[in-house]
Each structure stands twice: as C-alpha cells, then as structure tokens.
C-alpha cells in the first residue's frame, strides 16, 4: 500500500490474538504492502496494520467497497486517506465482500487507534485459501517492518 | 542616482549571509534558524521549497488534525523562514515595484501592506506576495519560498529596463527568520512579547512596523497570515529566532503547527497556493483575484503600466472575459485531490479540474478548489467530480469555506 514509510517499528497487534477455546485459532497473515488478513475458517478480515497507520498519520477518510463486491488478491479494493494524501489498499486474498466496517465512515480515526482490531475494513469469503501461502506470518512481518525502518 | 541590486539573485551570493546554508542530510533541505527547535518538539522534517521544514510534529497535541484545531481554537505557531524577505530602498522603488505588480503600492499608507501579484508578459502570475510600506522608510516584500529566486530574476530583468533611477533591492537571504502565529489567541500571546507601550488592539489587519520582540531588536511584525484567522507574521534576526519562539511557547495557548496543517487551514480559508491554484498559466481574472487591482475605475486598472496588463485588461480598465474561473467545490463524499477531473451535472462533459483538495478538519468533509468553464462557475451549480473512476455529485461553493476572522481595529 505504501511505497515509502516513516521510521517506525510497531509490533503487529494481531500476533497477540488467541482463540479463547483453543480449538480453532484465528491466524494472522500479512502482506508486504502492510495489509493484514485475520483468517477464521473461510473468512478473512482485512485491514491495514498498525505500522501503516503510524506512517499515514491522522486518517480522515476510508473508501470501501460494497457487500457483494468481488476482490482480487493484489488488486486495490479501496483507499485510506490522510489530510494530505490517499493510499490505495490492496487485498491479500481473492473472494467476495461479506461485511464492511460501517464504523469507519463516521470514525475513520479508529484506524489510527485500533488498526488491527476495531479498525478492520472488510470481511471476505475467500475463494482460494492457497493464496494465504505466500503471505507473511507475524514474525516475518515484524522482520519486514524492522528492515523498512 | 543609481539603479542597483544589493545582491544577485543566485544563492551563491554570500555577502549578507548570517547563517551558512547548512543542509539537513536526511531531507536535503536548507535548515532554517529553527531546525533545532523543531527537532526538540518532535518535528517530522521534510524538504519543502528547498528547505527542511516540519510537515507535522510527533508529540502530544501533534499531528495534522490536532495542529489544525489548535490554530482554529487557540494559536498555532509556524516556521515560514523559507519565504523570501526583500527590502526595497530608494525614492523610486514604489514606482518601480508597480511596473512588476498589479497592486496600488504608491497608495499604501505608511505602516500598511497589501496582497498583490507579480505578472509575466503574458499577463499570468509569477507569484503572489505581500508588499508593505514601512513607515521606517523602506518597502518590505514577502514572496513565496519556492518562487523567490525566479521573482528576483524577474525584478532584475525589469530593473535593467527601468534605467538609472533610485531603486535598490535588498534580499535578506538567510539573515532573517520568519514565523507566523495564527488563531483567536494569537494577539493575546503576541502581546506578551511586545515592548511596553505598544498595544496590539490598535493594530489593524495588514498593518505592520519594526519593533523589538521578546527583547530582541531588529524585528518586524505584520498583522497578516495564511490561515483565515487573526494573527501575525514575525520577522526576526536569524540568530535570535529561537529566543522569540521560546517566549511565545511559554503562553499556555500557543503550540507548534507544521506545513500539513498550514495547507488544510489555508484551503478552508479559500486562499491560493502558488503552484497549485495559481501559476504562470493563470491570469488574475481567471483566478478571481481581480480585486488586487482595485475596483472599477481604480488607478491601476486605468493607468496599468505593469508587465502583461494588456493581456487581461481592456484599454479603459475593464476586465477581459475569461473562459474559466477558480471556484470552491464541496459535496463530494471522498476527498478530491489535485488534477481530479470535474464534469457538468450530466457527467458527460469535462468542464475543469481540481487544483487543491483535502478533507476539511473543521467542517469534517471534503473541500476543494479548482477551475471550471465560466458557464459553470456560479455558486450553487451542480457538477460531478470523477474520483478514482466514480462520478460523485458536488456543487460549486463560495469561498472561504470556513468563516474568516481577520481583525478590525476599533
């Protein structure tokens, strides 16, 4: 999503999420362009990472698709905007949008305060779970952020 | 009687340098006298107009939104030392300056200034600037940082043609810092650094004078700015800039603000940014800045005499018709940034482009400035904005978007 980012090494919050019953954990994957995909069964919850929100600064507008829209892995599905600039957001997986985070239309700043939890963008019913294979796990993503800083 | 330029316009000239032109190695910009101060405040320093300046501050009450609100609600303090400060001397300097700018410089009362435009032979705009007649005997001009060297090249070219009269252009280079304090609390805060006996309540908008500030001699204060709020621009000898700025920061309502907030503030106030909203392809009438020439029948409109006048003024002083006009735009759901295409209400015919756009922190909605064909330029006209391939309805709106608070002395 961002070609140049500010110096910042933030620990991905999603790496600390654990399932309460231990039977099926939500796993977190990351794209090098600083989007995350939290996987629960066949559904991916997608947003931008804490590292990304820190680099963007105050977020004032988020442009999201509609429920029922198709998204393609690697393609832009919307944008996240600060006062100064708009940044495309790329989907880490392909599928159909099943939910859109309505909170962000009134409170776009939620992406700043809670990027990887309340600031999620869309939920996607995945069409091809093998697309997850080339995404990074939390440790690899953390390393990627450290190297960018 | 001599025509002389005290300094050449190239940055290689060193005769008046108070500070060596040190450069910030991270962003390649020339450091201003406040570089250390910015770092101490968590300034995120970027290159702008060739200088190292903070786009925002990483601190409590920092970030573009917080700094914007700080300025509208209390007082924001900006470093604008990149701008060009020029002092003009000599009995003929007002007459000469009028050859280059559209405004009524000769008519300026001592201690007062105006916003004016420097023009090209094609009648387009080289730069906008503030010109003030100092009662201390010189004319004081502040030009845009990114334009100052080309402005002075233009002045030098015109000085050659002007002949042997008494005019001297003194570019203050890096010897003076320039800061701006803007907001409803700016006057109260600035009063605390004035010498005793000077009451700012009597100082009108666009009025200025030489003074001490926080005990530092050799400063100049002008009641003007670029935010739509009441406030002052403070010209300070470079070596003492931090002293004055630190004194202002003592006031509880003053906090720093960077370039990001400066841009969202000026756009809300409907003020042009040279390079975006006006440039050397726009003339003053298209830019809806004809007021800088004065009203119908004004001396400058009838006498003309400035470079390019005949390209947008009729011989008797009327304004020539233009095919496009600068307008305000709002109503679209997403921010419309520069170069966004504008269409008529049917969405079929392109009628113009956005030149500046952002999300307005005060109004909490997108606002923009752009040019549209004259037929669509009336406030209230429905138009369409093409944002990332989607046509969004919007309307032409009057500017300023946010009510301004320019000061009127009682």
Coordinates of C-alpha atoms in Angstrom, one line a residue:
Chain A
X1 CA 0.0 0.0 0.0
X2 CA 2.7 2.5 0.9
X3 CA 5.9 2.8 -1.1
X4 CA 7.8 4.8 1.4
X5 CA 7.0 4.7 5.1
X6 CA 8.1 6.6 8.1
X7 CA 10.6 5.0 10.5
X8 CA 8.5 3.0 12.9
X9 CA 8.9 -0.5 14.4
X10 CA 5.5 -1.5 15.8
X11 CA 4.7 -4.9 16.9
X12 CA 1.7 -6.3 15.0
X13 CA -1.2 -6.5 17.4
X14 CA -2.7 -9.4 15.7
X15 CA 0.2 -11.7 16.7
X16 CA -1.2 -11.4 20.2
X17 CA -4.7 -12.6 19.4
X18 CA -5.6 -16.0 20.7
X19 CA -8.8 -18.0 20.4
X20 CA -10.5 -18.4 23.8
X21 CA -11.5 -22.0 23.4
X22 CA -8.1 -23.1 21.9
X23 CA -10.0 -25.3 19.4
X24 CA -9.7 -23.0 16.3
X25 CA -7.3 -20.1 16.5
X26 CA -7.6 -17.0 14.3
X27 CA -4.4 -16.9 12.4
X28 CA -2.9 -13.6 11.1
X29 CA -1.2 -13.1 7.9
X30 CA 0.4 -10.0 6.4
X31 CA 1.2 -8.6 3.0
X32 CA 4.4 -6.7 2.4
X33 CA 2.2 -3.7 1.5
X34 CA 1.1 -3.6 5.1
X35 CA -2.3 -5.0 4.9
X36 CA -3.3 -7.8 7.3
X37 CA -5.7 -10.8 6.8
X38 CA -7.1 -12.4 10.0
X39 CA -8.3 -15.9 9.0
X40 CA -11.2 -17.5 10.7
X41 CA -12.4 -20.6 8.8
X42 CA -13.1 -19.4 5.3
X43 CA -13.4 -15.7 6.1
X44 CA -10.6 -13.2 6.1
X45 CA -10.9 -9.9 8.0
X46 CA -8.8 -7.4 6.2
X47 CA -7.4 -4.0 7.1
X48 CA -4.1 -2.0 7.3
X49 CA -1.5 -2.7 10.0
X50 CA -0.5 -0.6 13.0
X51 CA 2.8 0.1 11.2
X52 CA 0.8 1.5 8.2
X53 CA -1.5 3.8 10.3
X54 CA 1.5 5.3 12.1
X55 CA 3.1 6.1 8.8
X56 CA -0.1 7.6 7.3
X57 CA -0.8 9.9 10.2
X58 CA -4.3 11.1 11.0
X59 CA -6.8 9.2 8.9
X60 CA -9.7 11.2 7.8
X61 CA -11.5 9.1 5.2
X62 CA -11.7 5.4 4.2
X63 CA -13.1 4.4 0.8
X64 CA -14.5 0.8 1.0
X65 CA -16.3 -1.5 -1.5
X66 CA -19.9 -2.7 -1.0
X67 CA -21.1 -6.0 0.4
X68 CA -21.2 -8.4 -2.6
X69 CA -18.3 -6.9 -4.5
X70 CA -15.5 -9.1 -5.7
X71 CA -12.0 -8.5 -4.5
X72 CA -8.8 -9.9 -6.2
X73 CA -5.6 -10.8 -4.5
X74 CA -3.1 -8.0 -5.2
X75 CA -5.7 -5.6 -6.5
X76 CA -6.8 -2.3 -4.9
X77 CA -10.2 -2.5 -3.2
X78 CA -10.3 0.9 -1.7
X79 CA -8.3 3.7 -0.2
X80 CA -7.3 5.1 3.1
X81 CA -6.7 8.9 3.2
X82 CA -4.9 11.3 5.5
X83 CA -5.4 15.0 5.2
X84 CA -2.5 15.2 2.7
X85 CA -2.8 12.1 0.6
X86 CA -4.8 9.0 -0.5
X87 CA -3.2 5.5 -0.4
X88 CA -4.6 2.5 -2.2
X89 CA -5.3 -0.6 -0.1
X90 CA -4.6 -4.0 -1.7
X91 CA -6.5 -7.2 -0.9
X92 CA -4.2 -10.0 0.3
X93 CA -6.8 -12.6 -0.9
X94 CA -9.5 -13.1 -3.5
X95 CA -13.2 -13.5 -2.8
X96 CA -16.5 -11.8 -2.1
X97 CA -17.0 -9.0 0.4
X98 CA -19.5 -10.2 3.1
X99 CA -19.2 -7.3 5.5
X100 CA -17.9 -3.7 5.5
X101 CA -16.9 -1.9 8.7
X102 CA -19.5 0.9 8.9
X103 CA -17.8 2.5 11.9
X104 CA -15.1 3.9 9.6
X105 CA -17.5 6.2 7.8
X106 CA -18.2 8.2 10.9
X107 CA -15.0 7.4 12.8
X108 CA -12.1 7.0 10.3
X109 CA -9.7 7.7 13.2
X110 CA -10.5 4.2 14.5
X111 CA -7.9 3.0 12.0
X112 CA -5.3 5.1 14.0
X113 CA -6.4 4.0 17.4
X114 CA -7.1 0.3 16.7
X115 CA -5.8 -0.6 13.2
X116 CA -5.7 -4.4 13.7
X117 CA -8.8 -4.7 15.8
X118 CA -11.7 -2.2 15.7
X119 CA -10.3 -0.5 12.6
X120 CA -10.8 -3.5 10.2
X121 CA -12.0 -2.6 6.7
X122 CA -13.8 -5.6 5.1
X123 CA -14.5 -9.3 5.7
X124 CA -14.1 -11.5 2.6
X125 CA -15.3 -15.0 1.9
X126 CA -12.2 -16.5 0.4
X127 CA -12.3 -18.2 -3.0
X128 CA -8.8 -19.8 -2.8
X129 CA -7.2 -20.4 0.6
X130 CA -3.9 -21.4 -1.1
X131 CA -3.4 -17.6 -1.7
X132 CA -2.5 -17.4 2.0
X133 CA 0.6 -19.5 1.5
X134 CA 2.7 -16.6 0.2
X135 CA 1.6 -14.1 2.9
X136 CA 3.9 -13.5 5.9
X137 CA 3.3 -14.8 9.4
X138 CA 3.6 -12.3 12.3
X139 CA 7.3 -12.9 12.9
X140 CA 8.2 -12.5 9.2
X141 CA 6.1 -9.3 9.0
X142 CA 7.7 -7.8 12.1
X143 CA 11.1 -8.5 10.5
X144 CA 9.9 -6.8 7.3
X145 CA 8.9 -3.7 9.3
X146 CA 12.2 -3.6 11.1
X147 CA 14.0 -3.8 7.8
X148 CA 11.9 -0.9 6.4
X149 CA 12.6 1.3 9.4
Chain B
X1 CA 21.1 58.3 -8.7
X2 CA 21.8 54.7 -9.3
X3 CA 19.9 51.6 -10.1
X4 CA 21.4 48.9 -8.0
X5 CA 20.7 45.4 -6.7
X6 CA 22.5 44.9 -3.4
X7 CA 22.5 41.2 -4.0
X8 CA 22.4 39.0 -7.1
X9 CA 19.6 36.5 -7.2
X10 CA 21.6 33.4 -7.1
X11 CA 22.0 31.5 -3.9
X12 CA 25.8 31.6 -4.5
X13 CA 26.0 35.2 -3.3
X14 CA 27.3 35.3 0.3
X15 CA 27.6 38.9 1.2
X16 CA 24.7 39.1 3.5
X17 CA 24.6 35.5 4.9
X18 CA 24.0 35.5 8.6
X19 CA 23.9 31.7 8.8
X20 CA 25.8 29.4 6.5
X21 CA 23.4 27.5 4.3
X22 CA 23.6 24.2 6.2
X23 CA 21.6 21.4 4.8
X24 CA 19.7 18.6 6.7
X25 CA 21.3 15.4 5.5
X26 CA 18.1 13.3 5.8
X27 CA 15.9 15.5 3.5
X28 CA 18.4 17.7 1.7
X29 CA 16.7 20.9 2.6
X30 CA 18.4 24.1 3.8
X31 CA 17.9 24.3 7.6
X32 CA 16.1 27.3 9.0
X33 CA 17.2 29.0 12.2
X34 CA 14.5 26.9 14.0
X35 CA 15.8 23.4 13.0
X36 CA 16.9 22.5 16.5
X37 CA 13.7 23.9 17.9
X38 CA 11.7 21.7 15.5
X39 CA 13.7 18.6 16.5
X40 CA 13.1 19.4 20.2
X41 CA 9.3 19.4 19.5
X42 CA 9.3 16.1 17.6
X43 CA 9.1 17.8 14.2
X44 CA 8.9 15.5 11.2
X45 CA 11.2 17.4 8.9
X46 CA 10.8 17.1 5.1
X47 CA 12.1 19.1 2.2
X48 CA 9.8 21.9 1.1
X49 CA 10.7 24.7 -1.3
X50 CA 14.4 23.7 -0.9
X51 CA 14.2 24.0 2.9
X52 CA 14.0 21.5 5.8
X53 CA 10.6 22.2 7.5
X54 CA 8.2 20.2 9.7
X55 CA 5.2 18.8 8.0
X56 CA 3.8 17.9 11.4
X57 CA 5.0 17.3 15.0
X58 CA 5.1 13.9 16.7
X59 CA 4.1 14.9 20.2
X60 CA 1.1 15.3 22.4
X61 CA -1.3 17.7 20.6
X62 CA 0.6 16.9 17.4
X63 CA -0.4 15.6 14.0
X64 CA -2.1 17.5 11.2
X65 CA -5.6 17.3 12.7
X66 CA -4.5 18.4 16.2
X67 CA -2.3 21.2 14.9
X68 CA -5.2 22.4 12.6
X69 CA -7.7 22.5 15.5
X70 CA -5.0 24.2 17.7
X71 CA -4.8 27.0 15.2
X72 CA -8.6 27.5 14.9
X73 CA -9.2 27.2 18.6
X74 CA -6.1 28.7 20.2
X75 CA -2.9 29.7 18.5
X76 CA -0.6 27.8 16.1
X77 CA 3.0 28.8 15.6
X78 CA 4.5 28.1 12.2
X79 CA 8.1 28.4 10.9
X80 CA 7.9 30.1 7.4
X81 CA 11.5 31.0 7.1
X82 CA 11.7 29.5 3.6
X83 CA 9.8 32.6 2.3
X84 CA 11.7 35.4 0.7
X85 CA 12.0 38.6 2.5
X86 CA 13.1 41.6 0.4
X87 CA 13.6 45.2 1.4
X88 CA 13.4 47.9 -1.2
X89 CA 15.1 51.3 -0.8
X90 CA 15.2 54.5 -2.9
X91 CA 12.8 57.2 -3.8
X92 CA 11.7 55.4 -7.0
X93 CA 11.2 51.9 -5.5
X94 CA 7.4 52.2 -5.3
X95 CA 7.2 53.4 -8.9
X96 CA 9.5 50.5 -10.0
X97 CA 7.6 47.9 -8.0
X98 CA 4.4 49.0 -9.7
X99 CA 6.0 48.0 -13.0
X100 CA 6.1 44.4 -11.8
X101 CA 2.9 44.0 -9.7
X102 CA -0.7 44.8 -10.2
X103 CA -1.4 46.5 -6.8
X104 CA -1.6 50.1 -5.6
X105 CA 1.8 50.3 -3.9
X106 CA 2.1 54.0 -4.3
X107 CA -1.2 54.4 -2.5
X108 CA -0.1 52.4 0.6
X109 CA -0.3 54.4 3.8
X110 CA 2.9 54.1 5.9
X111 CA 2.7 51.0 8.0
X112 CA 0.2 49.2 5.7
X113 CA 0.5 46.3 3.3
X114 CA -1.4 44.5 0.6
X115 CA -1.5 41.2 -1.2
X116 CA -0.5 41.6 -4.8
X117 CA 0.5 39.6 -7.8
X118 CA 3.8 39.7 -9.8
X119 CA 3.0 39.2 -13.5
X120 CA 4.5 37.8 -16.7
X121 CA 4.4 39.5 -20.2
X122 CA 1.6 37.1 -21.0
X123 CA -0.4 38.5 -18.1
X124 CA -0.1 35.4 -16.0
X125 CA 1.0 35.1 -12.4
X126 CA 4.7 34.6 -11.4
X127 CA 4.0 34.7 -7.7
X128 CA 1.7 36.3 -5.1
X129 CA 3.3 38.3 -2.4
X130 CA 2.7 40.8 0.4
X131 CA 4.1 44.4 -0.1
X132 CA 4.2 46.8 2.8
X133 CA 5.2 50.4 3.0
X134 CA 7.3 50.6 6.2
X135 CA 7.0 54.0 7.9
X136 CA 10.6 53.4 8.7
X137 CA 11.4 54.3 5.1
X138 CA 11.6 51.2 3.0
X139 CA 9.2 48.8 1.2
X140 CA 9.0 45.3 2.6
X141 CA 8.1 42.4 0.4
X142 CA 7.5 38.8 1.3
X143 CA 7.4 36.3 -1.6
X144 CA 6.9 32.5 -1.7
X145 CA 9.9 30.4 -0.9
X146 CA 9.7 28.2 -4.0
X147 CA 9.4 31.3 -6.2
X148 CA 11.8 33.8 -4.6
X149 CA 14.7 33.3 -7.0
X150 CA 12.6 33.5 -10.1
X151 CA 10.8 36.5 -8.7
X152 CA 14.2 38.3 -8.2
X153 CA 15.3 37.3 -11.7
X154 CA 12.2 39.0 -13.0
X155 CA 12.9 42.1 -10.8
X156 CA 16.4 42.2 -12.1
X157 CA 15.3 41.9 -15.7
X158 CA 12.9 44.8 -15.2
X159 CA 15.5 46.8 -13.3
X160 CA 17.7 46.7 -16.4
X161 CA 14.8 48.2 -18.4
X162 CA 13.9 50.7 -15.8
X163 CA 17.0 52.8 -16.3
X164 CA 19.1 54.9 -14.0
X165 CA 16.7 55.7 -11.2
X166 CA 16.9 55.4 -7.4
X167 CA 15.9 51.8 -6.7
X168 CA 17.7 49.2 -4.6
X169 CA 16.6 45.6 -4.0
X170 CA 18.0 44.0 -0.8
X171 CA 17.3 40.3 -0.5
X172 CA 17.6 39.5 3.2
X173 CA 18.6 35.9 2.4
X174 CA 19.1 33.7 5.5
X175 CA 19.7 36.7 7.9
X176 CA 16.1 36.8 8.9
X177 CA 13.7 34.1 10.1
X178 CA 10.0 34.4 9.5
X179 CA 7.4 32.9 11.8
X180 CA 3.6 33.1 11.9
X181 CA 1.4 32.9 14.9
X182 CA -2.3 32.4 14.0
X183 CA -5.6 31.9 15.8
X184 CA -8.0 33.5 18.2
X185 CA -5.4 33.6 21.0
X186 CA -2.5 34.8 18.7
X187 CA -3.0 38.5 19.7
X188 CA -3.1 37.8 23.4
X189 CA 0.1 35.6 23.2
X190 CA 2.0 38.1 20.9
X191 CA 1.1 41.0 23.3
X192 CA 3.3 39.2 25.9
X193 CA 6.4 39.6 23.8
X194 CA 5.8 43.2 22.7
X195 CA 7.7 46.1 24.3
X196 CA 5.7 48.0 26.9
X197 CA 3.7 50.8 25.4
X198 CA 2.6 49.0 22.2
X199 CA -1.0 47.8 22.3
X200 CA -1.8 45.3 19.6
X201 CA -5.6 46.1 19.9
X202 CA -4.8 49.2 17.8
X203 CA -3.0 47.4 15.1
X204 CA -5.2 46.7 12.1
X205 CA -5.2 43.8 9.6
X206 CA -2.3 44.3 7.1
X207 CA -0.7 46.8 9.4
X208 CA 3.0 46.3 10.4
X209 CA 6.0 48.0 12.0
X210 CA 9.6 47.4 13.1
X211 CA 9.8 46.5 16.8
X212 CA 11.6 44.5 19.5
X213 CA 10.1 41.2 20.2
X214 CA 10.8 39.4 23.5
X215 CA 13.6 42.0 23.9
X216 CA 15.2 41.1 20.5
X217 CA 15.8 44.3 18.4
X218 CA 15.5 44.4 14.6
X219 CA 12.2 42.5 14.3
X220 CA 9.2 43.4 12.2
X221 CA 5.6 42.4 13.0
X222 CA 2.7 42.4 10.4
X223 CA -0.9 41.5 11.2
X224 CA -1.5 39.0 8.4
X225 CA -1.3 35.3 7.7
X226 CA -2.3 32.4 5.6
X227 CA -5.0 30.7 7.7
X228 CA -8.1 33.0 7.8
X229 CA -7.5 33.6 11.5
X230 CA -6.3 36.7 13.2
X231 CA -2.5 36.5 13.6
X232 CA 0.9 37.9 12.9
X233 CA 3.9 37.3 10.8
X234 CA 7.1 37.9 12.8
X235 CA 10.4 38.7 11.0
X236 CA 13.3 38.0 13.4
X237 CA 17.1 38.2 13.1
X238 CA 18.1 34.6 12.4
X239 CA 20.3 34.2 15.5
X240 CA 17.6 35.2 17.9
X241 CA 14.6 33.4 16.3
X242 CA 14.6 30.6 19.0
X243 CA 14.5 33.2 21.7
X244 CA 11.4 34.8 20.4
X245 CA 9.7 31.5 19.6
X246 CA 10.5 30.1 23.0
X247 CA 9.0 33.2 24.6
X248 CA 5.8 32.6 22.6
X249 CA 5.7 28.9 23.6
X250 CA 5.6 30.0 27.2
X251 CA 2.0 31.1 26.7
X252 CA -0.4 28.2 27.6
X253 CA -2.5 28.6 24.4
X254 CA 0.4 28.5 21.9
X255 CA 1.7 25.3 20.3
X256 CA 3.6 24.5 17.2
X257 CA 2.0 23.7 13.8
X258 CA 3.5 22.3 10.6
X259 CA 3.1 22.5 6.9
X260 CA 0.3 19.9 6.8
X261 CA -2.0 21.9 9.0
X262 CA -0.9 25.1 7.2
X263 CA -2.3 23.7 3.9
X264 CA -5.6 22.5 5.3
X265 CA -6.1 25.8 7.1
X266 CA -5.4 28.0 4.0
X267 CA -7.7 25.8 1.8
X268 CA -10.6 26.2 4.3
X269 CA -9.9 30.0 4.1
X270 CA -10.1 29.9 0.3
X271 CA -6.5 31.1 -0.1
X272 CA -4.5 30.2 -3.2
X273 CA -1.3 28.1 -3.1
X274 CA 1.1 29.2 -5.8
X275 CA 2.0 26.3 -8.0
X276 CA -1.4 24.6 -7.4
X277 CA -4.2 27.2 -7.7
X278 CA -2.3 29.9 -9.4
X279 CA 0.7 29.7 -11.7
X280 CA 2.2 31.1 -14.8
X281 CA -0.7 29.7 -16.9
X282 CA -3.4 31.6 -14.9
X283 CA -4.2 35.2 -15.1
X284 CA -5.6 37.3 -12.3
X285 CA -9.2 37.4 -13.7
X286 CA -9.4 33.6 -14.1
X287 CA -8.0 33.2 -10.6
X288 CA -10.8 35.6 -9.3
X289 CA -8.0 37.8 -7.9
X290 CA -9.0 40.9 -10.0
X291 CA -9.7 42.7 -6.6
X292 CA -5.9 43.0 -6.2
X293 CA -6.1 45.7 -8.9
X294 CA -8.7 47.7 -7.1
X295 CA -12.3 48.2 -8.0
X296 CA -13.8 49.6 -11.3
X297 CA -12.1 52.8 -12.3
X298 CA -9.2 52.3 -9.9
X299 CA -5.9 53.9 -10.8
X300 CA -4.1 50.6 -11.5
X301 CA -6.8 49.4 -13.8
X302 CA -6.9 52.5 -15.8
X303 CA -3.2 53.5 -15.8
X304 CA -2.0 49.9 -16.0
X305 CA 1.7 50.1 -16.7
X306 CA 2.6 46.7 -15.2
X307 CA 4.0 43.8 -17.2
X308 CA 1.3 41.9 -19.1
X309 CA -1.5 44.4 -18.2
X310 CA -2.9 44.4 -21.8
X311 CA -3.4 40.7 -21.7
X312 CA -6.3 40.8 -19.3
X313 CA -7.3 44.5 -19.0
X314 CA -9.1 46.4 -21.7
X315 CA -7.6 49.8 -22.6
X316 CA -10.1 51.7 -20.5
X317 CA -9.6 49.4 -17.5
X318 CA -12.4 46.8 -17.9
X319 CA -11.7 43.2 -17.2
X320 CA -11.5 40.9 -20.3
X321 CA -13.8 37.9 -20.3
X322 CA -12.2 34.7 -19.3
X323 CA -13.1 31.1 -20.3
X324 CA -12.6 29.6 -16.9
X325 CA -12.7 30.6 -13.3
X326 CA -11.4 29.5 -10.0
X327 CA -14.1 28.1 -7.7
X328 CA -14.7 26.3 -4.5
X329 CA -16.1 22.8 -4.6
X330 CA -17.8 20.7 -1.9
X331 CA -20.4 18.0 -1.5
X332 CA -18.4 15.0 -2.8
X333 CA -18.2 12.1 -0.4
X334 CA -14.5 11.4 -0.9
X335 CA -11.6 13.9 -0.9
X336 CA -10.9 15.2 -4.4
X337 CA -7.2 15.8 -4.8
X338 CA -5.3 18.0 -7.3
X339 CA -5.9 17.1 -11.0
X340 CA -9.2 15.3 -10.2
X341 CA -11.4 15.9 -13.3
X342 CA -14.6 17.9 -13.0
X343 CA -17.7 17.3 -15.2
X344 CA -21.0 19.0 -15.7
X345 CA -24.1 17.8 -13.9
X346 CA -24.8 15.2 -16.7
X347 CA -21.4 13.7 -16.1
X348 CA -20.7 13.7 -19.8
X349 CA -18.7 16.9 -20.4
X350 CA -15.4 17.7 -18.7
X351 CA -15.5 21.3 -17.5
X352 CA -12.4 21.6 -15.5
X353 CA -10.0 20.2 -12.8
X354 CA -9.3 20.4 -9.1
X355 CA -6.1 22.3 -8.2
X356 CA -6.2 21.7 -4.4
X357 CA -8.3 19.4 -2.4
X358 CA -8.4 17.9 1.1
X359 CA -10.6 16.7 3.9
X360 CA -11.5 19.8 5.9
X361 CA -10.7 19.1 9.6
X362 CA -13.0 22.0 10.8
X363 CA -16.0 21.1 8.6
X364 CA -15.3 17.3 8.6
X365 CA -16.0 17.0 4.9
X366 CA -14.0 17.1 1.7
X367 CA -13.4 20.6 0.1
X368 CA -11.6 21.6 -3.0
X369 CA -10.5 24.5 -5.2
X370 CA -10.3 24.2 -8.9
X371 CA -11.1 25.8 -12.3
X372 CA -14.3 25.3 -14.3
X373 CA -15.6 26.7 -17.5
X374 CA -17.1 30.1 -16.8
X375 CA -20.6 28.9 -17.6
X376 CA -20.5 26.5 -14.6
X377 CA -18.7 28.9 -12.2
X378 CA -21.7 30.3 -10.3
X379 CA -22.1 29.2 -6.6
X380 CA -24.7 26.5 -6.3
X381 CA -24.0 25.0 -9.8
X382 CA -24.3 21.2 -9.7
X383 CA -21.2 19.4 -11.0
X384 CA -19.8 15.9 -10.9
X385 CA -16.3 15.0 -9.6
X386 CA -14.6 12.0 -11.0
X387 CA -12.9 10.3 -8.1
X388 CA -11.0 7.2 -9.0
X389 CA -13.4 6.4 -11.8
X390 CA -16.6 7.0 -9.8
X391 CA -18.7 10.2 -10.6
X392 CA -19.7 11.8 -7.3
X393 CA -22.2 14.8 -7.2
X394 CA -20.9 18.1 -5.8
X395 CA -21.6 21.8 -6.0
X396 CA -19.7 24.9 -6.8
X397 CA -19.4 26.8 -3.5
X398 CA -18.4 30.3 -2.4
X399 CA -15.1 30.6 -0.5
X400 CA -14.0 30.8 2.2
X401 CA -15.4 27.5 3.3
X402 CA -14.8 28.4 7.0
X403 CA -15.7 32.0 8.1
X404 CA -12.5 34.1 8.4
X405 CA -11.6 36.2 11.5
X406 CA -9.5 39.0 10.1
X407 CA -9.0 41.7 12.7
X408 CA -10.6 45.1 12.5
X409 CA -9.2 47.6 15.0
X410 CA -11.9 49.5 16.8

